[in-house]
Coordinates of C-alpha atoms in Angstrom, one line a residue:
Chain I
X1 CA 58.6 10.8 77.6
X2 CA 56.1 10.7 74.8
X3 CA 54.1 7.7 73.8
X4 CA 55.8 6.3 70.7
X5 CA 52.8 4.5 69.2
X6 CA 52.4 5.3 65.6
X7 CA 49.1 6.8 64.6
X8 CA 49.7 7.6 61.0
X9 CA 52.2 5.7 58.8
X10 CA 52.9 7.0 55.3
X11 CA 55.1 4.6 53.4
X12 CA 56.9 5.3 50.1
X13 CA 54.2 7.5 48.7
X14 CA 54.3 8.5 45.1
X15 CA 51.9 11.0 43.5
X16 CA 51.6 12.4 40.1
X17 CA 49.1 14.6 38.3
X18 CA 49.4 13.7 34.6
X19 CA 53.2 14.2 34.0
X20 CA 53.8 16.4 37.0
X21 CA 55.4 14.5 39.8
X22 CA 54.3 15.7 43.2
X23 CA 55.6 13.1 45.7
X24 CA 58.4 10.7 44.9
X25 CA 58.8 8.4 47.9
X26 CA 57.5 10.2 51.0
X27 CA 57.8 8.5 54.3
X28 CA 56.3 9.9 57.5
X29 CA 55.3 8.5 60.8
X30 CA 53.1 10.5 63.2
X31 CA 53.1 9.4 66.9
X32 CA 50.4 9.6 69.5
X33 CA 49.9 12.9 71.3
X34 CA 52.2 14.9 69.1
X35 CA 51.5 17.9 66.8
X36 CA 53.2 17.5 63.4
X37 CA 53.2 20.4 61.0
X38 CA 53.7 19.8 57.3
X39 CA 55.2 22.8 55.7
X40 CA 56.2 23.5 52.1
X41 CA 56.0 26.0 49.4
X42 CA 52.9 26.4 47.2
X43 CA 52.5 23.4 45.0
X44 CA 54.8 21.2 47.1
X45 CA 51.9 18.8 47.6
X46 CA 51.3 19.3 51.3
X47 CA 47.6 19.5 51.0
X48 CA 47.6 16.5 48.6
X49 CA 49.6 14.6 51.2
X50 CA 46.9 15.4 53.8
X51 CA 44.1 14.5 51.5
X52 CA 45.8 11.1 50.9
X53 CA 46.0 10.6 54.6
X54 CA 42.3 11.1 54.7
X55 CA 41.6 8.7 51.8
X56 CA 40.2 11.5 49.7
X57 CA 42.9 11.2 47.0
X58 CA 44.6 8.0 46.0
X59 CA 48.4 7.9 45.6
X60 CA 50.0 6.4 42.5
X61 CA 52.1 4.2 44.7
X62 CA 52.6 3.6 48.4
X63 CA 50.3 3.3 51.4
X64 CA 48.9 5.3 54.2
X65 CA 47.9 3.6 57.4
X66 CA 45.9 5.4 60.1
X67 CA 45.3 3.6 63.4
X68 CA 46.6 0.5 61.7
X69 CA 44.0 0.6 58.9
X70 CA 45.0 1.2 55.3
X71 CA 42.9 4.2 54.3
X72 CA 42.9 3.3 50.6
X73 CA 42.5 -0.5 50.6
X74 CA 41.1 -1.2 54.1
X75 CA 37.9 -3.0 54.9
X76 CA 34.9 -0.6 54.5
X77 CA 33.6 -1.4 58.0
X78 CA 36.9 -0.7 59.6
X79 CA 37.2 2.6 57.6
X80 CA 33.8 3.6 58.8
X81 CA 34.9 3.1 62.4
X82 CA 38.1 5.0 61.6
X83 CA 36.2 8.0 60.4
X84 CA 34.6 8.4 63.9
X85 CA 38.1 8.6 65.4
X86 CA 39.4 11.5 63.4
X87 CA 38.2 15.1 62.8
X88 CA 39.1 17.4 60.0
X89 CA 39.0 21.1 59.7
X90 CA 39.1 22.2 56.1
X91 CA 40.7 25.4 54.9
X92 CA 37.4 27.3 54.3
X93 CA 35.6 25.4 57.0
X94 CA 33.5 23.3 54.4
X95 CA 30.4 23.7 56.5
X96 CA 27.3 22.2 55.0
X97 CA 25.8 25.4 53.5
X98 CA 22.2 24.1 53.7
X99 CA 22.4 23.4 57.5
X100 CA 22.6 25.8 60.4
X101 CA 25.6 26.0 62.7
X102 CA 23.9 23.8 65.2
X103 CA 22.9 21.2 62.6
X104 CA 26.4 21.2 61.2
X105 CA 27.9 20.2 64.5
X106 CA 25.0 17.9 65.3
X107 CA 25.2 16.0 62.0
X108 CA 28.1 13.6 62.9
X109 CA 26.4 12.9 66.2
X110 CA 23.0 12.2 64.6
X111 CA 24.6 10.1 62.0
X112 CA 25.6 7.6 64.8
X113 CA 21.8 7.1 65.3
X114 CA 22.3 6.0 68.9
X115 CA 22.1 9.3 70.8
X116 CA 18.9 10.7 72.1
X117 CA 17.9 14.2 70.9
X118 CA 18.5 16.1 74.1
X119 CA 21.9 14.6 74.6
X120 CA 22.9 15.6 71.0
X121 CA 21.7 19.1 71.8
X122 CA 23.8 19.4 75.0
X123 CA 26.9 17.9 73.3
X124 CA 26.6 20.4 70.4
X125 CA 26.2 23.4 72.7
X126 CA 29.2 22.2 74.7
X127 CA 31.4 21.9 71.6
X128 CA 30.3 25.4 70.4
X129 CA 31.1 26.7 73.8
X130 CA 34.6 25.1 73.7
X131 CA 35.4 26.9 70.4
X132 CA 33.9 30.1 71.6
X133 CA 30.8 30.4 69.5
X134 CA 27.9 32.0 71.4
X135 CA 24.6 30.3 71.6
X136 CA 22.9 33.1 69.6
X137 CA 24.9 32.1 66.5
X138 CA 23.8 28.5 66.6
X139 CA 20.8 29.0 64.3
X140 CA 22.8 31.0 61.7
X141 CA 23.6 29.6 58.3
X142 CA 27.2 29.2 57.3
X143 CA 26.8 32.0 54.7
X144 CA 26.1 34.5 57.6
X145 CA 29.4 33.7 59.4
X146 CA 32.7 35.4 59.2
X147 CA 35.8 33.5 58.1
X148 CA 37.1 33.1 61.7
X149 CA 33.7 31.9 62.9
X150 CA 33.3 29.4 60.0
X151 CA 36.7 27.9 61.0
X152 CA 35.7 27.6 64.7
X153 CA 32.4 26.0 63.8
X154 CA 34.4 23.7 61.5
X155 CA 36.6 22.9 64.5
X156 CA 33.5 22.2 66.7
X157 CA 32.2 19.8 64.0
X158 CA 35.5 18.1 63.8
X159 CA 35.6 17.7 67.6
X160 CA 31.9 16.5 67.8
X161 CA 32.8 12.8 68.0
X162 CA 35.7 13.4 70.5
X163 CA 38.3 12.3 68.0
X164 CA 41.8 11.2 68.9
X165 CA 43.3 12.6 65.7
X166 CA 42.7 16.1 64.3
X167 CA 43.7 17.3 60.9
X168 CA 44.0 21.0 60.2
X169 CA 44.3 22.3 56.7
X170 CA 45.8 25.8 56.7
X171 CA 44.2 26.6 60.1
X172 CA 45.1 30.3 59.9
X173 CA 44.8 31.1 56.2
X174 CA 42.4 34.0 55.6
X175 CA 42.3 35.1 59.2
X176 CA 43.6 38.4 60.5
X177 CA 46.6 38.2 62.8
X178 CA 44.6 38.6 66.0
X179 CA 42.1 36.0 65.0
X180 CA 44.7 33.6 63.8
X181 CA 46.5 33.9 67.1
X182 CA 43.2 33.3 68.8
X183 CA 42.6 30.2 66.8
X184 CA 46.1 28.9 67.4
X185 CA 45.8 29.3 71.1
X186 CA 42.4 27.6 71.0
X187 CA 43.9 24.6 69.2
X188 CA 46.7 24.6 71.7
X189 CA 44.4 24.6 74.7
X190 CA 42.1 21.9 73.2
X191 CA 45.0 19.8 72.4
X192 CA 46.1 19.8 76.0
X193 CA 42.6 19.2 77.3
X194 CA 41.6 16.4 74.9
X195 CA 45.0 14.7 74.4
X196 CA 44.8 15.1 70.6
X197 CA 47.2 14.0 68.0
X198 CA 47.3 16.8 65.5
X199 CA 48.4 16.9 61.8
X200 CA 48.5 20.4 60.4
X201 CA 49.3 21.7 57.0
X202 CA 50.3 25.3 56.9
X203 CA 52.7 27.8 55.6
X204 CA 52.3 30.2 58.5
X205 CA 55.5 30.1 60.5
X206 CA 53.9 31.7 63.6
X207 CA 51.5 28.8 63.8
X208 CA 54.2 26.3 63.2
X209 CA 56.4 27.8 66.0
X210 CA 53.4 28.0 68.4
X211 CA 52.0 24.6 68.1
X212 CA 54.3 22.0 66.6
X213 CA 56.3 19.3 68.4
X214 CA 57.8 18.2 65.1
X215 CA 57.9 19.9 61.7
X216 CA 58.0 18.0 58.4
X217 CA 59.3 20.0 55.4
X218 CA 58.1 19.0 52.0
X219 CA 60.2 20.2 49.0
X220 CA 61.4 18.7 45.8
X221 CA 58.9 15.8 45.9
X222 CA 60.4 14.6 49.2
X223 CA 60.3 15.2 52.9
X224 CA 63.6 17.0 53.1
X225 CA 63.6 17.4 56.9
X226 CA 61.6 16.2 59.8
X227 CA 62.3 16.9 63.5
X228 CA 61.8 19.5 66.2
X229 CA 61.9 23.1 64.9
X230 CA 65.5 23.8 65.9
X231 CA 66.6 20.5 64.3
X232 CA 64.8 21.4 61.1
X233 CA 66.2 24.9 61.0
X234 CA 69.7 23.4 61.2
X235 CA 69.0 21.2 58.2
X236 CA 70.8 22.0 55.0
X237 CA 68.4 22.6 52.2
X238 CA 67.8 25.7 50.0
X239 CA 64.0 25.7 50.7
X240 CA 64.5 25.6 54.5
X241 CA 67.1 28.3 54.1
X242 CA 64.7 30.6 52.4
X243 CA 61.7 29.7 54.5
X244 CA 63.1 29.9 58.0
X245 CA 66.1 32.1 57.6
X246 CA 64.4 34.8 55.5
X247 CA 63.2 38.0 57.0
X248 CA 59.8 36.7 57.9
X249 CA 61.2 33.4 59.2
X250 CA 63.5 35.2 61.6
X251 CA 60.7 37.4 62.8
X252 CA 58.4 34.4 63.4
X253 CA 61.0 32.4 65.2
X254 CA 62.2 35.1 67.6
X255 CA 62.5 32.5 70.3
X256 CA 65.1 30.5 68.4
X257 CA 68.6 31.0 69.8
X258 CA 70.5 33.7 67.9
X259 CA 73.4 31.4 66.8
X260 CA 70.9 29.6 64.5
X261 CA 69.8 32.8 62.9
X262 CA 72.2 32.8 60.0
X263 CA 72.1 36.2 58.4
Chain C
X1 CA 45.6 87.4 33.3
X2 CA 48.5 84.9 33.8
X3 CA 50.7 84.3 30.9
X4 CA 50.3 80.8 29.4
X5 CA 53.6 79.2 29.8
X6 CA 54.9 76.7 27.3
X7 CA 54.4 73.1 28.5
X8 CA 57.6 71.7 30.1
X9 CA 59.5 69.9 27.4
X10 CA 58.8 66.2 27.3
X11 CA 61.8 64.0 28.0
X12 CA 62.7 62.3 24.8
X13 CA 64.7 59.2 24.0
X14 CA 67.7 60.4 21.9
X15 CA 70.0 58.5 19.6
X16 CA 73.1 60.0 18.0
X17 CA 75.4 58.3 15.6
X18 CA 79.0 59.3 15.5
X19 CA 82.0 58.1 13.5
X20 CA 84.5 56.5 15.9
X21 CA 87.3 57.2 13.4
X22 CA 88.3 53.6 12.7
X23 CA 85.4 53.2 10.3
X24 CA 83.0 51.8 12.9
X25 CA 80.1 53.7 14.4
X26 CA 79.5 54.9 17.9
X27 CA 75.9 55.1 19.0
X28 CA 75.2 57.5 21.8
X29 CA 71.9 57.0 23.6
X30 CA 70.6 59.6 25.9
X31 CA 67.5 61.0 27.5
X32 CA 64.6 59.1 28.9
X33 CA 64.0 55.5 27.8
X34 CA 60.9 54.5 29.6
X35 CA 57.4 53.4 28.7
X36 CA 55.9 56.9 28.8
X37 CA 58.7 58.4 26.7
X38 CA 58.8 55.6 24.1
X39 CA 55.0 55.1 24.1
X40 CA 53.7 55.7 20.7
X41 CA 57.1 56.1 19.1
X42 CA 58.1 52.6 20.0
X43 CA 57.7 51.2 16.5
X44 CA 59.7 54.0 14.9
X45 CA 62.5 53.9 17.5
X46 CA 62.6 50.1 17.2
X47 CA 63.1 50.3 13.5
X48 CA 65.9 52.9 13.9
X49 CA 67.6 50.8 16.5
X50 CA 67.4 47.7 14.3
X51 CA 69.2 49.5 11.4
X52 CA 71.9 50.6 13.7
X53 CA 72.2 47.2 15.3
X54 CA 72.7 45.6 11.9
X55 CA 76.4 46.7 12.1
X56 CA 77.9 44.3 14.6
X57 CA 81.0 46.4 15.1
X58 CA 79.0 49.4 16.4
X59 CA 79.8 50.5 19.9
X60 CA 76.8 51.3 22.1
X61 CA 77.1 54.0 24.7
X62 CA 74.2 53.9 27.0
X63 CA 75.7 56.1 29.7
X64 CA 73.8 59.1 28.6
X65 CA 70.5 57.5 29.4
X66 CA 69.2 59.0 32.7
X67 CA 66.0 57.0 33.0
X68 CA 65.6 53.4 31.8
X69 CA 62.8 50.9 32.5
X70 CA 62.0 47.4 31.4
X71 CA 60.2 48.6 28.3
X72 CA 63.2 50.5 27.1
X73 CA 65.6 47.6 28.0
X74 CA 63.4 45.1 26.1
X75 CA 63.3 47.4 23.0
X76 CA 67.1 47.6 23.0
X77 CA 67.5 43.9 23.7
X78 CA 65.3 42.9 20.8
X79 CA 67.2 45.3 18.5
X80 CA 70.4 43.5 19.6
X81 CA 69.0 40.1 18.7
X82 CA 68.6 38.9 22.3
X83 CA 72.2 39.2 23.2
X84 CA 74.6 41.9 24.5
X85 CA 76.5 43.7 21.7
X86 CA 80.3 43.2 21.9
X87 CA 81.0 46.8 22.6
X88 CA 78.6 48.2 25.2
X89 CA 79.0 50.9 27.7
X90 CA 76.4 50.9 30.5
X91 CA 75.7 52.6 33.7
X92 CA 76.1 50.2 36.6
X93 CA 72.5 50.8 37.9
X94 CA 71.1 49.8 34.5
X95 CA 73.1 46.5 34.5
X96 CA 70.3 44.7 36.3
X97 CA 67.8 45.2 33.5
X98 CA 69.9 43.4 31.0
X99 CA 71.0 40.8 33.5
X100 CA 67.3 39.8 33.9
X101 CA 66.7 39.8 30.2
X102 CA 69.6 37.5 29.6
X103 CA 68.0 35.0 32.0
X104 CA 64.4 35.4 30.9
X105 CA 63.0 32.2 29.4
X106 CA 60.9 32.0 26.3
X107 CA 57.4 30.9 26.8
X108 CA 57.0 27.3 25.8
X109 CA 56.0 27.0 22.2
X110 CA 52.5 25.7 21.7
X111 CA 51.9 23.2 19.0
X112 CA 48.9 24.0 17.0
X113 CA 47.2 22.9 13.9
X114 CA 45.9 19.6 12.8
X115 CA 48.0 16.4 12.9
X116 CA 46.8 12.9 12.4
X117 CA 48.4 11.9 15.7
X118 CA 46.5 14.5 17.6
X119 CA 43.2 13.5 16.0
X120 CA 43.9 9.8 17.0
X121 CA 44.9 10.9 20.5
X122 CA 41.7 13.0 20.8
X123 CA 39.5 10.2 19.7
X124 CA 41.2 7.8 22.1
X125 CA 40.8 10.2 25.0
X126 CA 37.2 10.7 24.1
X127 CA 36.6 7.0 24.0
X128 CA 38.3 6.5 27.4
X129 CA 36.3 9.4 28.9
X130 CA 33.1 7.8 27.7
X131 CA 34.1 4.4 29.0
X132 CA 35.0 6.1 32.3
X133 CA 31.6 7.8 32.4
X134 CA 29.8 4.5 31.6
X135 CA 31.7 2.7 34.4
X136 CA 31.1 5.6 36.9
X137 CA 27.4 5.7 36.0
X138 CA 27.0 1.9 36.4
X139 CA 28.8 2.1 39.7
X140 CA 26.4 4.9 40.8
X141 CA 23.4 2.8 39.8
X142 CA 24.7 -0.2 41.7
X143 CA 25.3 1.9 44.8
X144 CA 21.8 3.4 44.6
X145 CA 20.3 -0.1 44.3
X146 CA 22.3 -1.4 47.2
X147 CA 21.5 1.6 49.3
X148 CA 17.7 1.3 48.5
X149 CA 17.7 -2.3 49.5
X150 CA 19.5 -1.4 52.8
X151 CA 16.9 1.3 53.4
X152 CA 14.1 -1.2 52.8
X153 CA 15.3 -3.2 55.7
X154 CA 15.9 -0.1 57.9
X155 CA 12.9 2.1 57.1
X156 CA 13.7 4.5 59.9
X157 CA 16.8 5.6 58.0
X158 CA 14.9 6.7 55.0
X159 CA 15.6 10.5 54.6
X160 CA 11.9 11.5 54.3
X161 CA 12.6 15.2 54.8
X162 CA 15.1 15.5 52.0
X163 CA 12.9 13.5 49.7
X164 CA 9.9 15.7 50.4
X165 CA 12.0 18.8 50.0
X166 CA 13.1 17.6 46.6
X167 CA 9.6 16.5 45.6
X168 CA 8.4 20.1 46.4
X169 CA 11.2 21.7 44.4
X170 CA 11.2 19.5 41.4
X171 CA 7.5 18.7 41.3
X172 CA 5.2 21.2 43.0
X173 CA 7.2 24.2 41.8
X174 CA 7.1 22.9 38.3
X175 CA 3.3 22.8 38.1
X176 CA 3.0 26.2 36.5
X177 CA 5.5 25.9 33.7
X178 CA 4.3 22.3 32.8
X179 CA 0.7 23.4 32.7
X180 CA 1.4 26.4 30.5
X181 CA 3.6 24.5 28.0
X182 CA 1.2 21.5 28.0
X183 CA -1.8 23.7 27.4
X184 CA -0.1 25.6 24.5
X185 CA 1.1 22.4 22.8
X186 CA -2.4 20.9 23.2
X187 CA -3.9 24.0 21.5
X188 CA -1.3 23.9 18.7
X189 CA -1.7 20.2 18.0
X190 CA -5.5 20.4 18.0
X191 CA -5.5 23.5 15.8
X192 CA -3.1 22.0 13.2
X193 CA -4.8 18.6 12.9
X194 CA -8.3 20.1 12.9
X195 CA -7.8 21.6 9.5
X196 CA -6.6 18.3 8.0
X197 CA -9.5 16.4 9.6
X198 CA -12.0 18.9 8.3
X199 CA -10.9 18.2 4.8
X200 CA -11.6 14.5 5.0
X201 CA -14.6 15.0 7.2
X202 CA -13.2 12.9 10.1
X203 CA -13.7 15.5 12.7
X204 CA -14.4 13.1 15.6
X205 CA -10.9 11.5 15.2
X206 CA -9.4 14.6 16.8
X207 CA -10.2 12.7 20.1
X208 CA -8.0 9.7 19.0
X209 CA -5.2 11.9 17.8
X210 CA -5.0 14.2 20.8
X211 CA -5.7 11.4 23.3
X212 CA -3.1 9.0 22.1
X213 CA -0.6 11.7 21.1
X214 CA -0.7 13.6 24.4
X215 CA -1.1 10.8 26.9
X216 CA 1.3 8.4 25.3
X217 CA 4.0 10.6 23.9
X218 CA 3.8 14.3 24.3
X219 CA 2.9 14.5 28.0
X220 CA 5.7 12.3 29.3
X221 CA 8.4 13.7 27.0
X222 CA 7.4 17.3 27.6
X223 CA 7.3 16.9 31.3
X224 CA 10.7 15.1 31.3
X225 CA 12.4 17.7 29.1
X226 CA 11.1 20.5 31.3
X227 CA 12.2 18.7 34.5
X228 CA 15.6 17.9 33.0
X229 CA 16.1 21.6 32.2
X230 CA 14.7 22.8 35.5
X231 CA 15.7 20.3 38.1
X232 CA 18.4 18.2 36.5
X233 CA 20.6 21.2 36.0
X234 CA 19.9 22.4 39.6
X235 CA 20.8 19.1 41.0
X236 CA 24.1 19.0 39.2
X237 CA 24.9 22.5 40.3
X238 CA 24.0 21.8 43.9
X239 CA 26.2 18.8 44.2
X240 CA 28.9 20.4 42.1
X241 CA 29.0 23.5 44.4
X242 CA 29.4 21.1 47.3
X243 CA 32.5 19.8 45.6
X244 CA 33.8 23.3 45.1
X245 CA 33.2 24.3 48.7
X246 CA 34.7 20.9 49.9
X247 CA 31.4 19.9 51.5
X248 CA 31.7 16.6 49.7
X249 CA 35.1 16.0 51.2
X250 CA 33.7 16.9 54.6
X251 CA 31.0 14.3 54.2
X252 CA 33.5 11.7 53.1
X253 CA 35.8 12.2 56.1
X254 CA 32.8 12.2 58.5
X255 CA 31.8 8.9 57.0
X256 CA 28.5 10.1 55.7
X257 CA 27.2 8.3 52.6
X258 CA 26.9 10.6 49.7
X259 CA 24.6 8.1 48.0
X260 CA 22.2 8.1 50.9
X261 CA 22.3 11.8 51.6
X262 CA 22.5 13.3 48.2
X263 CA 21.8 10.8 45.4
X264 CA 19.0 8.6 46.7
X265 CA 16.7 11.4 47.9
X266 CA 16.9 13.1 44.5
X267 CA 16.3 9.8 42.6
X268 CA 13.4 8.9 44.8
X269 CA 11.9 12.4 44.5
X270 CA 12.0 12.5 40.7
X271 CA 10.7 9.0 40.5
X272 CA 7.7 10.2 42.5
X273 CA 7.3 13.7 41.1
X274 CA 7.7 13.1 37.4
X275 CA 4.8 10.6 36.9
X276 CA 2.6 13.1 38.7
X277 CA 3.8 15.9 36.5
X278 CA 3.2 13.7 33.5
X279 CA -0.4 13.3 34.6
X280 CA -0.7 17.1 35.1
X281 CA 0.8 17.8 31.7
X282 CA -1.5 15.3 30.1
X283 CA -4.5 17.1 31.7
X284 CA -3.4 20.6 30.6
X285 CA -2.6 19.4 27.1
X286 CA -6.0 17.8 26.8
X287 CA -7.8 20.9 28.1
X288 CA -6.0 23.0 25.5
X289 CA -6.8 20.5 22.8
X290 CA -10.5 20.4 23.7
X291 CA -10.8 24.1 23.7
X292 CA -9.2 24.4 20.3
X293 CA -11.4 21.6 19.0
X294 CA -14.5 23.2 20.2
X295 CA -13.6 26.4 18.3
X296 CA -12.4 24.8 15.2
X297 CA -14.5 21.7 14.7
X298 CA -17.8 21.7 16.6
X299 CA -16.6 18.7 18.6
X300 CA -17.9 19.8 22.0
X301 CA -16.3 19.0 25.3
X302 CA -19.0 16.5 26.1
X303 CA -18.5 14.6 22.8
X304 CA -14.7 14.7 23.4
X305 CA -14.9 13.3 27.0
X306 CA -17.5 10.7 26.0
X307 CA -15.3 9.4 23.2
X308 CA -12.0 9.6 25.0
X309 CA -12.3 6.3 27.0
X310 CA -13.2 4.4 23.8
X311 CA -10.6 6.0 21.6
X312 CA -7.7 5.7 24.1
X313 CA -7.3 2.4 26.0
X314 CA -6.2 3.0 29.6
X315 CA -3.0 1.1 29.0
X316 CA -1.7 4.2 27.2
X317 CA -2.0 6.1 30.5
X318 CA 0.0 3.4 32.3
X319 CA 2.6 3.4 29.6
X320 CA 2.9 7.2 29.9
X321 CA 3.2 7.1 33.6
X322 CA 5.8 4.4 33.6
X323 CA 7.8 6.4 31.1
X324 CA 7.6 9.3 33.6
X325 CA 9.0 7.1 36.3
X326 CA 11.9 5.9 34.1
X327 CA 12.6 9.4 32.9
X328 CA 12.6 10.7 36.4
X329 CA 15.1 8.1 37.7
X330 CA 17.3 8.7 34.6
X331 CA 17.3 12.5 34.9
X332 CA 18.2 12.3 38.6
X333 CA 20.9 9.7 38.1
X334 CA 22.5 11.7 35.3
X335 CA 22.4 14.9 37.3
X336 CA 23.9 13.3 40.3
X337 CA 26.6 11.4 38.4
X338 CA 27.7 14.6 36.6
X339 CA 27.4 16.6 39.8
X340 CA 29.7 14.2 41.7
X341 CA 32.2 14.4 38.9
X342 CA 32.6 18.2 39.0
X343 CA 36.2 19.2 39.7
X344 CA 36.7 21.9 42.3
X345 CA 36.7 24.9 39.9
X346 CA 34.0 27.1 38.4
X347 CA 34.7 26.1 34.8
X348 CA 34.1 22.4 35.5
X349 CA 30.9 23.4 37.3
X350 CA 29.6 25.1 34.2
X351 CA 30.5 22.3 31.9
X352 CA 28.9 19.8 34.3
X353 CA 25.6 21.6 34.5
X354 CA 25.4 22.0 30.7
X355 CA 26.3 18.4 30.1
X356 CA 23.7 17.3 32.7
X357 CA 20.8 19.0 30.7
X358 CA 22.1 18.0 27.3
X359 CA 22.7 14.4 28.3
X360 CA 19.5 13.8 30.2
X361 CA 17.3 15.3 27.4
X362 CA 19.1 13.2 24.8
X363 CA 18.7 10.1 27.0
X364 CA 15.0 10.8 27.5
X365 CA 14.4 10.9 23.8
X366 CA 16.5 7.8 23.2
X367 CA 14.7 5.9 25.9
X368 CA 11.4 7.2 24.6
X369 CA 12.2 5.7 21.2
X370 CA 13.1 2.4 22.8
X371 CA 9.7 2.5 24.6
X372 CA 7.9 3.2 21.3
X373 CA 9.5 0.1 19.7
X374 CA 9.2 -2.2 22.7
X375 CA 5.5 -1.3 23.3
X376 CA 4.3 -0.9 19.8
X377 CA 1.6 -3.5 20.3
X378 CA 0.3 -2.0 23.5
X379 CA -2.5 0.5 23.8
X380 CA -4.1 0.5 20.3
X381 CA -7.4 -0.9 19.2

């Protein structure tokens, strides 16, 4: 049985950009050790929801609590501690373009200002090894990396401080199928090894099917369904219908029992 | 020699009008009604269709059309006044075209032109934006002050390397351009005043004019304007690109202070580099002025340098250097403030960079005027 401690609690979240309503009362709880995928169409506000969980965007109403700390109104010192407990992989990697691969991964460690130099070096090389980046790439600048490598270095940086919680923004967008499968299995392995709680925003159904314990579907300003993949597929909503039961959806979810595959 | 065959006949859109017998008309459309076939004749055919469509009782028979595309369908649809005619015969495969047209939405109408309400709203928005900028700038200044105080108590955290990199980029690399511009301005100023001074026979006062003018005013403002254009824009663009590439977000979630990493080193670097550049610009300006004076007025270099300490009290130099310090801090703060406000798109990046240069040059001149008023009793004999 899974641990039911809540890691993230999103309560009654409202978001609007000008007159456009994005979220109207979103509630979501993420529990320890689970992988939750947030799926939704373009413009459904899934990336915005994640940015609000990270405290990068402020909601119009409602609150987001991560590890019991309100990310928008919490005490700055507590928030600083919180930021060492999570790791984020951005869609394009968001590596610091002025720093080498090594320095990108080393930065969060150096920022702690407590680790000796040689320890930092060993930790960085270990993290790079974990994500499958060879040592000869360590001195390269982000501009010299391919998309897949940037993402893996981004993952190494996110894992630098051994976080308990990992956010992935479109982990497979922009990767070719082989590489995205590679990345997904990498995340799957690391998640087992490191006992990570993972929140992932994606619209790639293969990734959803491969990694998620629970799926949250964002449509029409609300979470229209949340649960395990078979539960969500059974839910009655036009967006879910078109997403999972379309041609692509059926192909991606080959493992799902045929009686659910409504034609 | 092969016989030249006639080109294959182009498929044409055809319209034929028949009398149906009961006084109404029957319109038989045939041939090809696609973009290629309609092409240049669209206006002519459209006019023809419209005259036919003026008769509401006309029966339209489109079954003769063997190729139809969206362009042809839209042409017909417009002739019909955006609705299906009452009597219409259609091939079933063409049904879809008109079905889509019936459901196509009009683009939202944009309101244009001047209205007093819009003007008031625009003014209000501008005022709010300015207030927002002022609040944001004040906030930034406050954070920089707090961060500097914190660094004074933790000197090991001072980002020396970033500061020195910025001093090199904004200061050392600007030596050439400031020297050249300063020299030319010195020559010009000396040349122009020399003619006037010759008329009244006050040749030696060239030293006073050049000394005070360059050290007190021209040197600091010239260096500041050049640095604002060179380094201010670069700083805004650097930080702005970090917004576009999400590097700023990455810093935020890693808990790395943007003030400490990005803003403070730039402010410190310009606070250090600009006074030095002012000194350098003063020097080149005076060299230019002395050379021109030697040619124009027989005031030799020795006379000039001998008189300079008497003509220009040293407080002018301190005033010029402190202006350099203030301008440097100002330029860096404006550049960082606008860089951090860049939205993640290229348009906003361009606007931010332009605004950075324009705002910092304007502010430099405003502050310079304030200095002139506040220190009007300092540095004169």
